[in-house]
Amino acid sequence: MARDRDDPVLPIHDWTSWGRDEWAILSVDGAKVRSPDKNEEGALLWFECRAGVIAPASEKSRSPSFMVGGIKDPDEVFRLLLASWRCDPLKRRACLFIADGADWIWNRVPIYFPEARPVLDIYHAGEHVAAAAIGAWGAGSELATQWQRGSRELLLEEDGPHRIRQTLRDVLDAGNAVNPDELRKNLAYLDNHKDRMPYRELKDAGLPVGSGVMESAIKQIDTVRLRRPGMKWSRRGADQMIRLRATHLSGSLIATVTRKRLSAQTQAQRLRPATHTQTLSLHKK
């Protein structure tokens, strides 16, 4: 049913305290929740919840973050984030989309947030640099150890990601890799995300290069509340709790409840005239 022009509308997210020049971070992620169901071997099963966040890029900012979560399909998470993003009166706010390397995320970012600057979380990138180094020179070797310990610093150097990939490719092409399959796999990962690693540029601009905001959000929404010792959840129960947690942590619980109440009242007002008319018609008959 289409919304009437005089329907009461409350924003999904309050943007009033955000500065005009304030950058935003957008991100999504997934986490596991334990189910009471068991597999054929008798082990407890796990299912995935997903969450999304819009947060200020500066750690010093007091602007509120917005979170969504639940047992949702990926498109629902993106649609909810997009609905909140469109509430921003600025409309063309500068933003970064920072996330891990999951395909379900990056396949959707250009569709839902084409204006966002895509950034692969530097810590995930560093893990693959370290794994590639082990594939190139072997676990415990001096070079692999140096790259493992300094992967983040290497990525932050001027043209660091390109030089890392070129060095690893030279080792692979020369046939000197200790484990060429492992090197090839991690090099392919880095190649696939090469346009999402502008770490030095962002660091020089004072912008974040990691998805700590998302890691914190998924921890607060899921891990802290739903993964306590002995806890098991049905999908419906976990979905309701995660939605409630996300709304509460966003500071929008009252607005959400009010919006639902106003929507119910509007729906009731639409139905009353029809019901009254039907009653009169029955009396005439």
Short mmCIF file of C-alpha atoms in Angstrom, two decimals:
data_model
loop_
_atom_site.label_atom_id
_atom_site.label_comp_id
_atom_site.label_asym_id
_atom_site.label_seq_id
_atom_site.Cartn_x
_atom_site.Cartn_y
_atom_site.Cartn_z
CA MET A 1 0.00 0.00 0.00
CA ALA A 2 1.37 3.41 -0.96
CA ARG A 3 2.07 5.94 1.78
CA ASP A 4 -0.16 9.03 1.88
CA ARG A 5 1.50 12.43 1.89
CA ASP A 6 0.15 13.28 5.34
CA ASP A 7 1.41 10.10 6.98
CA PRO A 8 3.68 10.76 10.00
CA VAL A 9 7.30 9.92 9.19
CA LEU A 10 10.23 9.57 11.58
CA PRO A 11 13.79 9.18 10.27
CA ILE A 12 15.46 5.79 10.63
CA HIS A 13 18.65 7.53 11.71
CA ASP A 14 19.19 10.99 13.22
CA TRP A 15 21.77 12.90 11.17
CA THR A 16 21.24 16.30 12.82
CA SER A 17 24.45 16.22 14.87
CA TRP A 18 26.70 15.21 11.94
CA GLY A 19 28.96 17.92 10.55
CA ARG A 20 28.74 18.80 6.86
CA ASP A 21 32.37 17.85 6.22
CA GLU A 22 32.29 14.73 8.39
CA TRP A 23 33.25 11.49 6.66
CA ALA A 24 31.23 8.33 7.28
CA ILE A 25 32.26 4.68 7.42
CA LEU A 26 29.89 2.03 6.13
CA SER A 27 30.44 -1.66 6.71
CA VAL A 28 28.74 -5.05 6.97
CA ASP A 29 29.86 -8.36 8.43
CA GLY A 30 28.60 -11.72 9.63
CA ALA A 31 28.93 -13.78 12.81
CA LYS A 32 27.87 -17.19 14.03
CA VAL A 33 25.11 -18.05 16.52
CA ARG A 34 24.80 -21.49 18.16
CA SER A 35 21.63 -23.46 17.45
CA PRO A 36 20.03 -26.18 19.64
CA ASP A 37 19.83 -28.35 16.51
CA LYS A 38 22.46 -31.03 15.90
CA ASN A 39 23.99 -32.62 12.84
CA GLU A 40 24.13 -36.35 12.12
CA GLU A 41 27.23 -36.72 14.31
CA GLY A 42 25.49 -35.07 17.27
CA ALA A 43 27.43 -31.79 17.14
CA LEU A 44 25.56 -28.53 17.66
CA LEU A 45 24.93 -26.53 14.51
CA TRP A 46 25.66 -22.83 14.00
CA PHE A 47 23.88 -20.32 11.78
CA GLU A 48 24.93 -16.89 10.60
CA CYS A 49 23.63 -13.49 11.56
CA ARG A 50 24.57 -10.38 9.63
CA ALA A 51 24.99 -6.80 10.74
CA GLY A 52 25.71 -3.42 9.22
CA VAL A 53 26.88 -0.08 10.56
CA ILE A 54 27.15 3.57 9.57
CA ALA A 55 29.59 5.43 11.81
CA PRO A 56 31.65 8.63 11.83
CA ALA A 57 35.16 8.14 10.47
CA SER A 58 36.78 10.12 13.29
CA GLU A 59 37.16 8.42 16.67
CA LYS A 60 36.78 11.85 18.30
CA SER A 61 33.38 12.45 16.73
CA ARG A 62 30.29 12.40 18.93
CA SER A 63 27.96 11.80 16.02
CA PRO A 64 25.74 8.73 16.57
CA SER A 65 26.28 5.46 14.76
CA PHE A 66 23.49 3.44 13.18
CA MET A 67 23.38 -0.37 13.34
CA VAL A 68 21.20 -3.04 11.79
CA GLY A 69 21.28 -6.75 12.42
CA GLY A 70 19.40 -10.01 12.33
CA ILE A 71 19.15 -13.36 10.63
CA LYS A 72 18.93 -11.59 7.30
CA ASP A 73 19.87 -12.26 3.73
CA PRO A 74 22.66 -9.98 2.46
CA ASP A 75 20.39 -7.77 0.38
CA GLU A 76 18.17 -6.99 3.37
CA VAL A 77 21.19 -5.75 5.35
CA PHE A 78 22.24 -3.52 2.45
CA ARG A 79 18.70 -2.23 1.93
CA LEU A 80 18.38 -1.24 5.60
CA LEU A 81 21.73 0.54 5.52
CA LEU A 82 20.76 2.31 2.31
CA ALA A 83 17.45 3.46 3.82
CA SER A 84 19.34 5.05 6.71
CA TRP A 85 21.96 6.54 4.38
CA ARG A 86 19.27 8.24 2.32
CA CYS A 87 17.96 10.01 5.44
CA ASP A 88 21.10 12.15 5.47
CA PRO A 89 20.03 15.64 4.30
CA LEU A 90 23.54 16.23 2.92
CA LYS A 91 22.93 13.46 0.33
CA ARG A 92 26.49 13.51 -1.05
CA ARG A 93 28.47 12.92 2.13
CA ALA A 94 31.98 11.52 1.60
CA CYS A 95 32.21 7.93 2.79
CA LEU A 96 34.37 4.83 2.94
CA PHE A 97 33.02 1.30 2.69
CA ILE A 98 35.47 -0.81 4.72
CA ALA A 99 35.04 -4.58 5.00
CA ASP A 100 36.81 -7.92 4.85
CA GLY A 101 37.22 -9.77 1.57
CA ALA A 102 33.89 -11.66 1.46
CA ASP A 103 32.40 -11.84 -2.04
CA TRP A 104 28.83 -11.40 -0.74
CA ILE A 105 29.87 -7.95 0.48
CA TRP A 106 31.89 -6.64 -2.46
CA ASN A 107 29.46 -7.94 -5.08
CA ARG A 108 26.82 -5.63 -3.56
CA VAL A 109 28.79 -2.50 -2.66
CA PRO A 110 28.83 -1.08 -6.25
CA ILE A 111 25.07 -1.68 -6.50
CA TYR A 112 23.95 -0.15 -3.21
CA PHE A 113 26.76 2.34 -2.49
CA PRO A 114 28.48 3.25 -5.77
CA GLU A 115 29.53 6.61 -4.27
CA ALA A 116 31.53 4.98 -1.45
CA ARG A 117 35.33 4.60 -1.59
CA PRO A 118 35.88 0.81 -1.26
CA VAL A 119 38.57 -0.25 1.23
CA LEU A 120 39.69 -3.76 2.16
CA ASP A 121 40.27 -3.89 5.91
CA ILE A 122 44.05 -3.62 6.33
CA TYR A 123 44.19 -6.34 8.98
CA HIS A 124 42.57 -8.86 6.63
CA ALA A 125 44.96 -7.77 3.88
CA GLY A 126 47.88 -8.23 6.29
CA GLU A 127 46.80 -11.78 7.10
CA HIS A 128 46.97 -12.70 3.43
CA VAL A 129 50.33 -10.96 3.00
CA ALA A 130 51.67 -13.05 5.91
CA ALA A 131 50.20 -16.28 4.47
CA ALA A 132 51.67 -15.48 1.05
CA ALA A 133 55.09 -14.88 2.62
CA ILE A 134 54.97 -18.31 4.25
CA GLY A 135 54.05 -19.81 0.88
CA ALA A 136 56.97 -17.96 -0.72
CA TRP A 137 59.79 -18.54 1.78
CA GLY A 138 58.50 -21.10 4.27
CA ALA A 139 57.24 -20.87 7.84
CA GLY A 140 59.97 -19.79 10.25
CA SER A 141 62.23 -18.36 7.55
CA GLU A 142 63.74 -14.94 8.19
CA LEU A 143 61.93 -13.24 5.30
CA ALA A 144 58.54 -14.81 6.10
CA THR A 145 58.89 -13.80 9.76
CA GLN A 146 59.74 -10.21 8.80
CA TRP A 147 56.75 -9.99 6.49
CA GLN A 148 54.45 -11.56 9.07
CA ARG A 149 55.46 -9.08 11.76
CA GLY A 150 55.53 -6.05 9.49
CA SER A 151 52.71 -6.74 7.03
CA ARG A 152 50.69 -3.70 8.11
CA GLU A 153 53.70 -1.39 7.88
CA LEU A 154 54.53 -2.76 4.42
CA LEU A 155 50.99 -2.10 3.24
CA LEU A 156 51.14 1.48 4.56
CA GLU A 157 54.30 2.32 2.63
CA GLU A 158 54.12 4.44 -0.52
CA ASP A 159 52.84 2.12 -3.26
CA GLY A 160 53.21 -0.67 -0.68
CA PRO A 161 50.45 -3.04 -1.88
CA HIS A 162 51.74 -2.95 -5.47
CA ARG A 163 55.35 -3.61 -4.44
CA ILE A 164 54.26 -6.46 -2.16
CA ARG A 165 52.35 -8.14 -4.97
CA GLN A 166 55.21 -7.64 -7.43
CA THR A 167 57.77 -9.20 -5.07
CA LEU A 168 55.53 -12.21 -4.44
CA ARG A 169 54.84 -12.62 -8.15
CA ASP A 170 58.57 -12.57 -8.91
CA VAL A 171 59.11 -15.41 -6.43
CA LEU A 172 56.26 -17.40 -7.97
CA ASP A 173 57.39 -16.80 -11.57
CA ALA A 174 60.98 -17.77 -10.73
CA GLY A 175 59.78 -21.13 -9.38
CA ASN A 176 61.40 -20.50 -5.99
CA ALA A 177 58.27 -20.68 -3.82
CA VAL A 178 58.33 -23.20 -0.97
CA ASN A 179 54.58 -23.73 -1.35
CA PRO A 180 53.50 -22.34 -4.73
CA ASP A 181 49.83 -23.26 -4.29
CA GLU A 182 49.59 -21.31 -1.02
CA LEU A 183 51.44 -18.37 -2.53
CA ARG A 184 49.28 -18.41 -5.66
CA LYS A 185 46.05 -18.50 -3.62
CA ASN A 186 46.96 -15.53 -1.42
CA LEU A 187 48.46 -13.56 -4.29
CA ALA A 188 45.17 -13.99 -6.19
CA TYR A 189 43.34 -12.58 -3.16
CA LEU A 190 45.60 -9.51 -3.06
CA ASP A 191 45.27 -9.03 -6.83
CA ASN A 192 41.49 -9.24 -6.59
CA HIS A 193 41.42 -6.42 -4.01
CA LYS A 194 44.22 -4.28 -5.45
CA ASP A 195 41.90 -1.32 -6.06
CA ARG A 196 40.67 -1.44 -2.46
CA MET A 197 44.00 -0.83 -0.76
CA PRO A 198 44.70 2.96 -0.82
CA TYR A 199 46.12 2.72 2.69
CA ARG A 200 48.88 5.35 2.49
CA GLU A 201 46.53 7.90 0.92
CA LEU A 202 43.88 7.38 3.59
CA LYS A 203 46.40 7.41 6.43
CA ASP A 204 47.89 10.69 5.21
CA ALA A 205 44.37 12.15 5.10
CA GLY A 206 43.71 11.06 8.70
CA LEU A 207 41.10 8.50 7.64
CA PRO A 208 40.79 4.92 8.95
CA VAL A 209 42.13 1.91 7.07
CA GLY A 210 40.58 -0.81 9.24
CA SER A 211 37.07 -2.02 10.02
CA GLY A 212 37.35 -1.72 13.79
CA VAL A 213 33.97 0.02 13.87
CA MET A 214 32.31 -3.04 12.31
CA GLU A 215 34.22 -5.47 14.52
CA SER A 216 33.01 -3.56 17.57
CA ALA A 217 29.43 -3.49 16.28
CA ILE A 218 29.23 -7.21 15.54
CA LYS A 219 30.74 -7.95 18.94
CA GLN A 220 28.16 -5.82 20.74
CA ILE A 221 25.23 -7.04 18.65
CA ASP A 222 26.09 -10.74 18.57
CA THR A 223 29.01 -12.01 20.62
CA VAL A 224 28.45 -10.19 23.92
CA ARG A 225 24.74 -11.04 24.10
CA LEU A 226 24.14 -14.25 22.14
CA ARG A 227 27.33 -16.26 22.65
CA ARG A 228 27.52 -16.51 26.38
CA PRO A 229 28.45 -19.93 27.85
CA GLY A 230 25.76 -22.53 27.19
CA MET A 231 23.51 -20.29 25.11
CA LYS A 232 21.58 -21.76 22.17
CA TRP A 233 19.13 -19.83 20.00
CA SER A 234 16.37 -20.55 17.55
CA ARG A 235 16.60 -18.49 14.37
CA ARG A 236 13.47 -16.54 15.28
CA GLY A 237 14.66 -15.82 18.83
CA ALA A 238 18.14 -14.78 17.69
CA ASP A 239 16.69 -12.55 14.97
CA GLN A 240 14.44 -10.73 17.44
CA MET A 241 17.22 -10.25 19.99
CA ILE A 242 19.74 -9.02 17.41
CA ARG A 243 17.25 -6.55 15.95
CA LEU A 244 16.51 -5.24 19.45
CA ARG A 245 20.22 -4.97 20.29
CA ALA A 246 21.00 -3.10 17.07
CA THR A 247 18.16 -0.65 17.64
CA HIS A 248 19.14 -0.08 21.26
CA LEU A 249 22.83 0.41 20.45
CA SER A 250 21.89 2.88 17.71
CA GLY A 251 19.96 4.95 20.24
CA SER A 252 16.88 4.69 18.04
CA LEU A 253 14.70 2.33 20.08
CA ILE A 254 12.18 5.00 21.09
CA ALA A 255 11.99 6.36 17.54
CA THR A 256 11.51 2.84 16.17
CA VAL A 257 8.70 2.02 18.60
CA THR A 258 7.05 5.38 17.90
CA ARG A 259 7.31 4.85 14.16
CA LYS A 260 5.67 1.43 14.46
CA ARG A 261 2.89 2.85 16.65
CA LEU A 262 2.20 5.72 14.24
CA SER A 263 2.15 3.31 11.33
CA ALA A 264 -0.37 1.10 13.14
CA GLN A 265 -2.53 4.13 13.97
CA THR A 266 -2.45 5.32 10.36
CA GLN A 267 -3.45 1.88 9.14
CA ALA A 268 -6.35 1.80 11.63
CA GLN A 269 -7.55 5.24 10.49
CA ARG A 270 -7.59 4.06 6.89
CA LEU A 271 -9.73 1.06 7.77
CA ARG A 272 -12.32 2.83 9.95
CA PRO A 273 -14.22 4.67 7.16
CA ALA A 274 -14.45 1.52 5.05
CA THR A 275 -15.72 -0.50 7.99
CA HIS A 276 -18.29 2.20 8.84
CA THR A 277 -19.54 2.35 5.26
CA GLN A 278 -19.87 -1.39 5.10
CA THR A 279 -21.91 -1.33 8.32
CA LEU A 280 -24.30 1.30 6.94
CA SER A 281 -24.76 -0.70 3.75
CA LEU A 282 -25.70 -3.77 5.75
CA HIS A 283 -28.33 -1.79 7.71
CA LYS A 284 -29.87 -0.45 4.48
CA LYS A 285 -30.26 -3.95 3.17
#
